[in-house]
CSV table of C-alpha atoms in Angstrom, one decimal:
chain,number,residue,atom,x,y,z
T,1,MET,CA,-7.2,57.4,-54.1
T,2,ASP,CA,-4.3,55.1,-53.4
T,3,GLY,CA,-4.4,53.4,-49.5
T,4,SER,CA,-0.9,54.7,-48.8
T,5,LYS,CA,-2.3,58.3,-48.3
T,6,GLN,CA,-4.6,58.5,-45.2
T,7,CYS,CA,-7.2,61.2,-44.8
T,8,LEU,CA,-7.0,64.5,-47.0
T,9,ASP,CA,-8.7,66.2,-44.0
T,10,ALA,CA,-6.3,65.0,-41.6
T,11,GLY,CA,-3.5,66.5,-43.7
T,12,ALA,CA,-5.5,69.7,-43.9
T,13,ALA,CA,-5.7,69.9,-40.2
T,14,ALA,CA,-2.1,69.5,-40.2
T,15,SER,CA,-1.1,72.2,-42.3
T,16,PRO,CA,-1.5,76.0,-42.3
T,17,PRO,CA,-3.9,77.6,-44.6
T,18,VAL,CA,-2.5,78.3,-48.2
T,19,ALA,CA,-3.0,81.9,-49.6
T,20,PRO,CA,-5.1,81.4,-52.6
T,21,ALA,CA,-3.2,84.0,-54.7
T,22,ASP,CA,0.4,82.3,-53.9
T,23,ALA,CA,-1.3,79.0,-55.3
T,24,GLY,CA,-2.7,80.6,-58.4
T,25,ARG,CA,0.8,81.9,-59.5
T,26,ASP,CA,2.3,78.5,-58.7
T,27,TRP,CA,3.4,77.2,-62.2
T,28,ARG,CA,4.7,73.9,-60.3
T,29,THR,CA,1.3,72.7,-59.0
T,30,PRO,CA,-0.1,70.9,-62.2
T,31,LEU,CA,3.2,69.4,-62.8
T,32,GLU,CA,3.3,68.1,-59.3
T,33,LEU,CA,0.0,66.8,-59.4
T,34,LEU,CA,0.6,65.2,-62.8
T,35,ALA,CA,3.4,63.5,-61.1
T,36,LEU,CA,1.7,62.2,-58.1
T,37,GLY,CA,-1.2,60.7,-60.1
T,38,ALA,CA,1.4,58.9,-62.3
T,39,VAL,CA,3.2,57.4,-59.3
T,40,TRP,CA,-0.1,56.3,-57.8
T,41,GLY,CA,-1.3,54.9,-61.1
T,42,GLY,CA,2.0,53.3,-61.6
T,43,SER,CA,1.3,51.4,-58.4
T,44,PHE,CA,-1.6,49.3,-60.3
T,45,LEU,CA,1.0,48.4,-62.9
T,46,PHE,CA,3.5,47.4,-60.2
T,47,MET,CA,0.9,45.4,-58.9
T,48,ARG,CA,-0.3,43.7,-62.1
T,49,VAL,CA,3.6,42.6,-62.6
T,50,ALA,CA,4.2,41.4,-59.2
T,51,ALA,CA,1.2,40.0,-57.7
T,52,PRO,CA,0.9,36.7,-60.2
T,53,GLU,CA,4.5,35.7,-58.8
T,54,PHE,CA,4.6,36.8,-55.1
T,55,GLY,CA,0.8,36.6,-54.4
T,56,PRO,CA,-1.2,38.7,-52.6
T,57,TYR,CA,0.1,38.3,-48.8
T,58,ALA,CA,3.9,38.2,-50.0
T,59,LEU,CA,3.4,41.4,-52.1
T,60,VAL,CA,1.4,43.5,-49.6
T,61,GLU,CA,4.0,42.3,-46.7
T,62,LEU,CA,6.8,43.7,-48.7
T,63,ARG,CA,4.6,46.9,-49.5
T,64,LEU,CA,3.7,47.7,-46.2
T,65,ALA,CA,7.4,47.0,-44.7
T,66,LEU,CA,9.1,49.1,-47.2
T,67,GLY,CA,6.5,51.7,-46.8
T,68,ALA,CA,6.8,51.8,-43.3
T,69,LEU,CA,10.6,51.7,-43.4
T,70,VAL,CA,10.8,55.1,-45.7
T,71,LEU,CA,8.5,56.6,-43.2
T,72,LEU,CA,10.3,55.5,-40.0
T,73,PRO,CA,12.5,58.9,-39.6
T,74,PHE,CA,9.1,60.6,-39.0
T,75,LEU,CA,7.8,58.4,-36.5
T,76,TRP,CA,11.4,58.7,-34.6
T,77,LEU,CA,11.2,62.6,-34.6
T,78,ALA,CA,7.5,62.6,-33.4
T,79,ARG,CA,7.9,59.5,-31.2
T,80,ALA,CA,7.0,61.3,-28.1
T,81,ARG,CA,3.5,62.0,-29.4
T,82,PHE,CA,2.7,58.1,-29.8
T,83,PRO,CA,2.4,56.7,-26.4
T,84,LEU,CA,2.0,52.8,-26.6
T,85,ARG,CA,-1.6,53.0,-25.3
T,86,ILE,CA,-2.8,54.5,-28.8
T,87,TRP,CA,-0.7,51.9,-30.9
T,88,PRO,CA,-3.6,49.0,-30.8
T,89,LYS,CA,-6.0,51.8,-32.2
T,90,LEU,CA,-3.9,53.0,-34.8
T,91,ALA,CA,-3.1,49.2,-35.7
T,92,ALA,CA,-6.9,48.4,-36.2
T,93,ILE,CA,-7.1,51.6,-38.5
T,94,GLY,CA,-4.3,50.4,-40.6
T,95,VAL,CA,-5.7,47.0,-41.0
T,96,VAL,CA,-8.7,49.0,-42.5
T,97,ASN,CA,-6.9,51.4,-44.3
T,98,SER,CA,-4.2,49.6,-45.6
T,99,ALA,CA,-3.5,45.9,-45.2
T,100,LEU,CA,-6.8,44.9,-46.3
T,101,PRO,CA,-7.4,47.3,-49.3
T,102,PHE,CA,-4.2,46.4,-50.3
T,103,LEU,CA,-4.7,42.6,-50.4
T,104,LEU,CA,-8.2,43.1,-52.4
T,105,PHE,CA,-6.2,45.3,-55.0
T,106,ALA,CA,-3.3,42.7,-55.2
T,107,TRP,CA,-5.8,39.7,-55.5
T,108,ALA,CA,-7.7,41.8,-58.5
T,109,ALA,CA,-4.2,42.5,-59.7
T,110,GLN,CA,-3.8,38.7,-60.5
T,111,ARG,CA,-7.1,38.5,-62.4
T,112,ALA,CA,-7.7,41.5,-64.1
T,113,PRO,CA,-6.0,44.1,-66.3
T,114,ALA,CA,-4.3,47.0,-64.0
T,115,ALA,CA,-7.1,49.6,-65.3
T,116,ILE,CA,-9.6,47.8,-63.5
T,117,GLY,CA,-8.2,48.4,-59.9
T,118,ALA,CA,-7.3,52.0,-60.9
T,119,ILE,CA,-10.7,52.8,-61.9
T,120,CYS,CA,-12.1,51.1,-59.0
T,121,ASN,CA,-9.9,53.3,-56.7
T,122,ALA,CA,-11.6,56.4,-57.9
T,123,MET,CA,-14.6,55.3,-55.8
T,124,VAL,CA,-12.8,56.3,-52.7
T,125,VAL,CA,-14.2,59.8,-52.6
T,126,LEU,CA,-17.8,58.5,-53.0
T,127,PHE,CA,-17.6,55.9,-50.5
T,128,ALA,CA,-15.7,58.3,-48.0
T,129,ALA,CA,-19.1,60.6,-48.4
T,130,LEU,CA,-21.3,57.6,-47.9
T,131,VAL,CA,-19.5,56.2,-44.7
T,132,ALA,CA,-19.6,59.7,-43.1
T,133,TYR,CA,-23.5,60.0,-44.0
T,134,LEU,CA,-24.5,56.4,-42.7
T,135,ALA,CA,-22.3,56.0,-39.7
T,136,PHE,CA,-21.3,59.6,-38.6
T,137,GLY,CA,-24.5,61.5,-39.5
T,138,GLU,CA,-22.8,64.0,-41.8
T,139,LYS,CA,-25.2,65.7,-44.4
T,140,ILE,CA,-24.8,64.3,-48.2
T,141,GLY,CA,-26.9,66.4,-50.0
T,142,THR,CA,-28.9,65.7,-53.1
T,143,ARG,CA,-26.0,66.2,-55.8
T,144,ARG,CA,-23.6,64.2,-53.6
T,145,ALA,CA,-26.5,61.3,-53.2
T,146,LEU,CA,-26.7,61.8,-57.0
T,147,ALA,CA,-23.0,61.4,-57.3
T,148,LEU,CA,-23.0,58.1,-55.5
T,149,LEU,CA,-25.9,56.4,-57.4
T,150,THR,CA,-24.0,57.6,-60.7
T,151,GLY,CA,-20.6,55.9,-59.4
T,152,PHE,CA,-22.4,52.7,-58.3
T,153,ILE,CA,-23.7,52.3,-61.5
T,154,GLY,CA,-20.5,52.9,-63.1
T,155,VAL,CA,-19.5,49.8,-61.0
T,156,VAL,CA,-21.9,47.7,-62.3
T,157,VAL,CA,-21.2,48.5,-65.7
T,158,LEU,CA,-17.4,48.0,-65.4
T,159,ALA,CA,-18.4,44.5,-63.9
T,160,THR,CA,-20.1,43.5,-66.8
T,161,ALA,CA,-17.0,44.0,-68.8
T,162,LYS,CA,-15.0,41.3,-70.2
T,163,VAL,CA,-11.3,41.3,-71.5
T,164,SER,CA,-10.0,38.5,-73.8
T,165,GLY,CA,-13.5,36.7,-73.3
T,166,LEU,CA,-12.8,36.6,-69.5
T,167,SER,CA,-15.1,38.1,-66.9
T,168,ILE,CA,-13.7,40.5,-64.5
T,169,GLY,CA,-16.6,40.7,-62.2
T,170,PRO,CA,-15.1,39.3,-59.2
T,171,ALA,CA,-11.9,41.5,-59.8
T,172,VAL,CA,-14.2,44.7,-59.9
T,173,LEU,CA,-15.9,43.4,-56.3
T,174,ALA,CA,-12.7,43.2,-55.1
T,175,GLY,CA,-11.5,46.6,-55.9
T,176,ALA,CA,-14.9,48.4,-55.1
T,177,THR,CA,-14.7,46.6,-51.7
T,178,ALA,CA,-11.1,47.7,-51.2
T,179,ALA,CA,-12.3,51.3,-52.1
T,180,LEU,CA,-15.2,50.8,-49.5
T,181,LEU,CA,-12.5,50.1,-47.0
T,182,TYR,CA,-10.6,53.0,-47.8
T,183,GLY,CA,-13.7,55.1,-47.2
T,184,ILE,CA,-14.0,53.6,-43.9
T,185,GLY,CA,-10.6,54.1,-43.0
T,186,LEU,CA,-10.4,57.7,-44.1
T,187,ASN,CA,-13.5,58.5,-41.8
T,188,LEU,CA,-11.6,56.5,-38.8
T,189,VAL,CA,-8.4,58.7,-39.7
T,190,LYS,CA,-10.5,61.9,-39.6
T,191,ARG,CA,-12.0,61.0,-36.2
T,192,HIS,CA,-9.1,59.6,-34.3
T,193,MET,CA,-6.0,60.6,-35.8
T,194,ALA,CA,-6.6,64.4,-35.8
T,195,GLY,CA,-3.6,66.3,-34.5
T,196,LEU,CA,-1.3,63.6,-35.0
T,197,PRO,CA,1.5,64.0,-37.6
T,198,PRO,CA,0.4,62.5,-40.8
T,199,ALA,CA,3.6,60.6,-42.1
T,200,ALA,CA,4.6,59.4,-38.6
T,201,SER,CA,0.9,58.2,-38.3
T,202,ALA,CA,1.3,56.4,-41.7
T,203,ALA,CA,4.6,54.6,-40.1
T,204,VAL,CA,2.7,53.4,-37.3
T,205,THR,CA,-0.4,51.9,-39.5
T,206,LEU,CA,1.8,50.6,-42.1
T,207,GLY,CA,4.5,49.2,-39.7
T,208,CYS,CA,1.6,47.5,-37.5
T,209,SER,CA,0.0,46.2,-40.5
T,210,ALA,CA,3.2,44.4,-41.7
T,211,VAL,CA,3.6,42.8,-38.4
T,212,LEU,CA,0.0,41.5,-38.2
T,213,LEU,CA,0.3,40.0,-42.0
T,214,LEU,CA,3.9,38.6,-41.6
T,215,PRO,CA,2.6,35.1,-40.5
T,216,LEU,CA,0.3,35.0,-43.6
T,217,ALA,CA,3.2,36.2,-45.5
T,218,ILE,CA,5.5,33.5,-44.5
T,219,SER,CA,3.2,30.9,-45.1
T,220,HIS,CA,2.1,32.3,-48.3
T,221,TRP,CA,6.0,33.0,-49.4
T,222,PRO,CA,6.3,32.1,-53.3
T,223,ALA,CA,7.8,28.4,-53.6
T,224,GLN,CA,9.3,29.3,-56.9
T,225,ASP,CA,12.2,31.9,-57.8
T,226,VAL,CA,10.5,35.4,-58.4
T,227,SER,CA,11.9,37.3,-61.4
T,228,VAL,CA,13.9,40.5,-61.3
T,229,ALA,CA,10.9,42.4,-63.0
T,230,ALA,CA,8.6,41.1,-60.1
T,231,TRP,CA,11.1,42.1,-57.3
T,232,GLY,CA,11.6,45.6,-59.1
T,233,ALA,CA,7.8,46.0,-59.2
T,234,ALA,CA,7.2,45.2,-55.7
T,235,VAL,CA,10.0,47.6,-54.5
T,236,GLY,CA,8.5,50.3,-56.4
T,237,LEU,CA,5.4,49.6,-54.9
T,238,GLY,CA,6.5,49.9,-51.5
T,239,VAL,CA,9.2,52.3,-51.7
T,240,LEU,CA,8.1,54.9,-54.4
T,241,CYS,CA,4.3,54.6,-54.4
T,242,THR,CA,3.9,54.1,-50.7
T,243,GLY,CA,6.5,55.6,-48.7
T,244,LEU,CA,7.8,58.2,-50.8
T,245,ALA,CA,4.5,59.2,-52.5
T,246,PHE,CA,3.1,59.5,-48.8
T,247,ILE,CA,5.7,62.3,-48.0
T,248,TYR,CA,5.0,64.0,-51.6
T,249,PHE,CA,1.2,64.1,-51.1
T,250,TYR,CA,1.5,65.9,-47.7
T,251,GLY,CA,3.8,68.1,-48.9
T,252,LEU,CA,1.4,69.1,-51.7
T,253,ILE,CA,-1.3,69.6,-49.0
T,254,HIS,CA,0.7,71.8,-46.9
T,255,ARG,CA,1.4,73.8,-50.0
T,256,ILE,CA,-1.6,74.1,-52.2
T,257,GLY,CA,-4.2,72.9,-49.6
T,258,ALA,CA,-6.5,69.7,-49.4
T,259,ALA,CA,-9.0,70.6,-52.2
T,260,ARG,CA,-6.6,71.1,-54.9
T,261,THR,CA,-4.4,68.1,-53.8
T,262,SER,CA,-7.6,65.9,-54.0
T,263,THR,CA,-7.9,66.5,-57.6
T,264,VAL,CA,-5.2,63.8,-58.2
T,265,THR,CA,-8.2,61.3,-58.0
T,266,TYR,CA,-8.9,62.1,-61.7
T,267,LEU,CA,-5.6,61.2,-62.8
T,268,VAL,CA,-4.8,58.0,-60.9
T,269,PRO,CA,-7.3,55.8,-63.4
T,270,LEU,CA,-5.8,57.3,-66.2
T,271,PHE,CA,-2.4,56.8,-65.7
T,272,GLY,CA,-3.0,53.3,-64.5
T,273,ALA,CA,-4.6,52.5,-68.0
T,274,LEU,CA,-2.0,54.1,-69.8
T,275,PHE,CA,0.8,52.6,-68.2
T,276,ALA,CA,-0.5,48.9,-68.4
T,277,TRP,CA,-1.3,49.6,-72.3
T,278,ILE,CA,2.2,50.9,-72.7
T,279,PHE,CA,4.1,48.6,-70.8
T,280,LEU,CA,2.0,45.4,-70.6
T,281,GLY,CA,-0.3,45.7,-74.0
T,282,GLU,CA,-3.3,45.3,-71.8
T,283,PRO,CA,-6.4,46.3,-73.9
T,284,VAL,CA,-8.9,49.2,-72.8
T,285,THR,CA,-12.1,48.3,-73.6
T,286,PRO,CA,-15.2,50.5,-74.7
T,287,THR,CA,-17.0,49.2,-71.5
T,288,MET,CA,-14.3,49.9,-69.4
T,289,LEU,CA,-14.1,53.7,-71.2
T,290,VAL,CA,-17.6,54.0,-70.5
T,291,ALA,CA,-17.5,52.8,-66.6
T,292,GLY,CA,-14.3,55.0,-66.2
T,293,ALA,CA,-16.2,58.0,-67.4
T,294,ILE,CA,-19.3,57.6,-65.3
T,295,ILE,CA,-17.3,56.7,-62.3
T,296,LEU,CA,-14.9,59.9,-62.8
T,297,GLY,CA,-18.2,62.1,-63.5
T,298,SER,CA,-19.5,61.1,-60.2
T,299,VAL,CA,-16.6,61.7,-58.5
T,300,ALA,CA,-16.3,65.4,-59.9
T,301,ILE,CA,-20.2,65.7,-59.2
T,302,SER,CA,-19.2,64.9,-55.6
T,303,GLN,CA,-16.1,67.2,-55.3
T,304,ARG,CA,-18.3,70.2,-56.6
T,305,ALA,CA,-21.2,69.5,-54.2
T,306,ARG,CA,-18.8,70.2,-51.2
């Protein structure tokens, strides 16, 4: 799950329960989930296009700032619920749940096909369960423990893959670390931001992260002119894949519930690999397919073990 969304549980807590019968008759839901999966899958394509020219610091600064600007109206409407005393805590959560994972995925996008980051992103669900077990004492169960082990095997398989003769192990490690940070961040959101309006909270976390990252972004701003394609990818990453997608995501949670919305997890790697193949001509190797199947299978086991 892309870092632009916070925690499914937080969104569910902020939304009323959805009637199962109404959700079942809603023909729009599969199309909306496909659209969200395509948007978040496209984020890895955008990073792959923009990261080589911008570098991770400048690109992530643009992503954070543009995403925060899109969500700023929600923060303005709910400003009374965000006293200054809670901003340092929200800023710290933003660093863990947004700034650092975004940087790691952007760094990986400079060194490996877009599909690699998209596949690693699917591990967020598993890492969230592992962190909840290790740090907060939540039960994990045999099936979910098996899912975690299977997912880690998938990451090892992915790390052994080579594209055009080049090892992608460092990019896989960066993507897996980003997914771990997302897993930590989701648990922090669940425990420290429950009851706060999700979109407004995201505006704070993204905005604070943008401010903290700004000195590094300025010092690492590209010395050469950036192409129109890279600028377009950076704007799309911030506005569409971070700001607007977050609003859409919580709208889906409100309408169909957190459990059904979480199935978008399975679509992101598929769209990420598909878009990179279509638009960039990046190959999808047999090892990548096997690793992706293992990781997505482990996520499916984890979801059913709830």
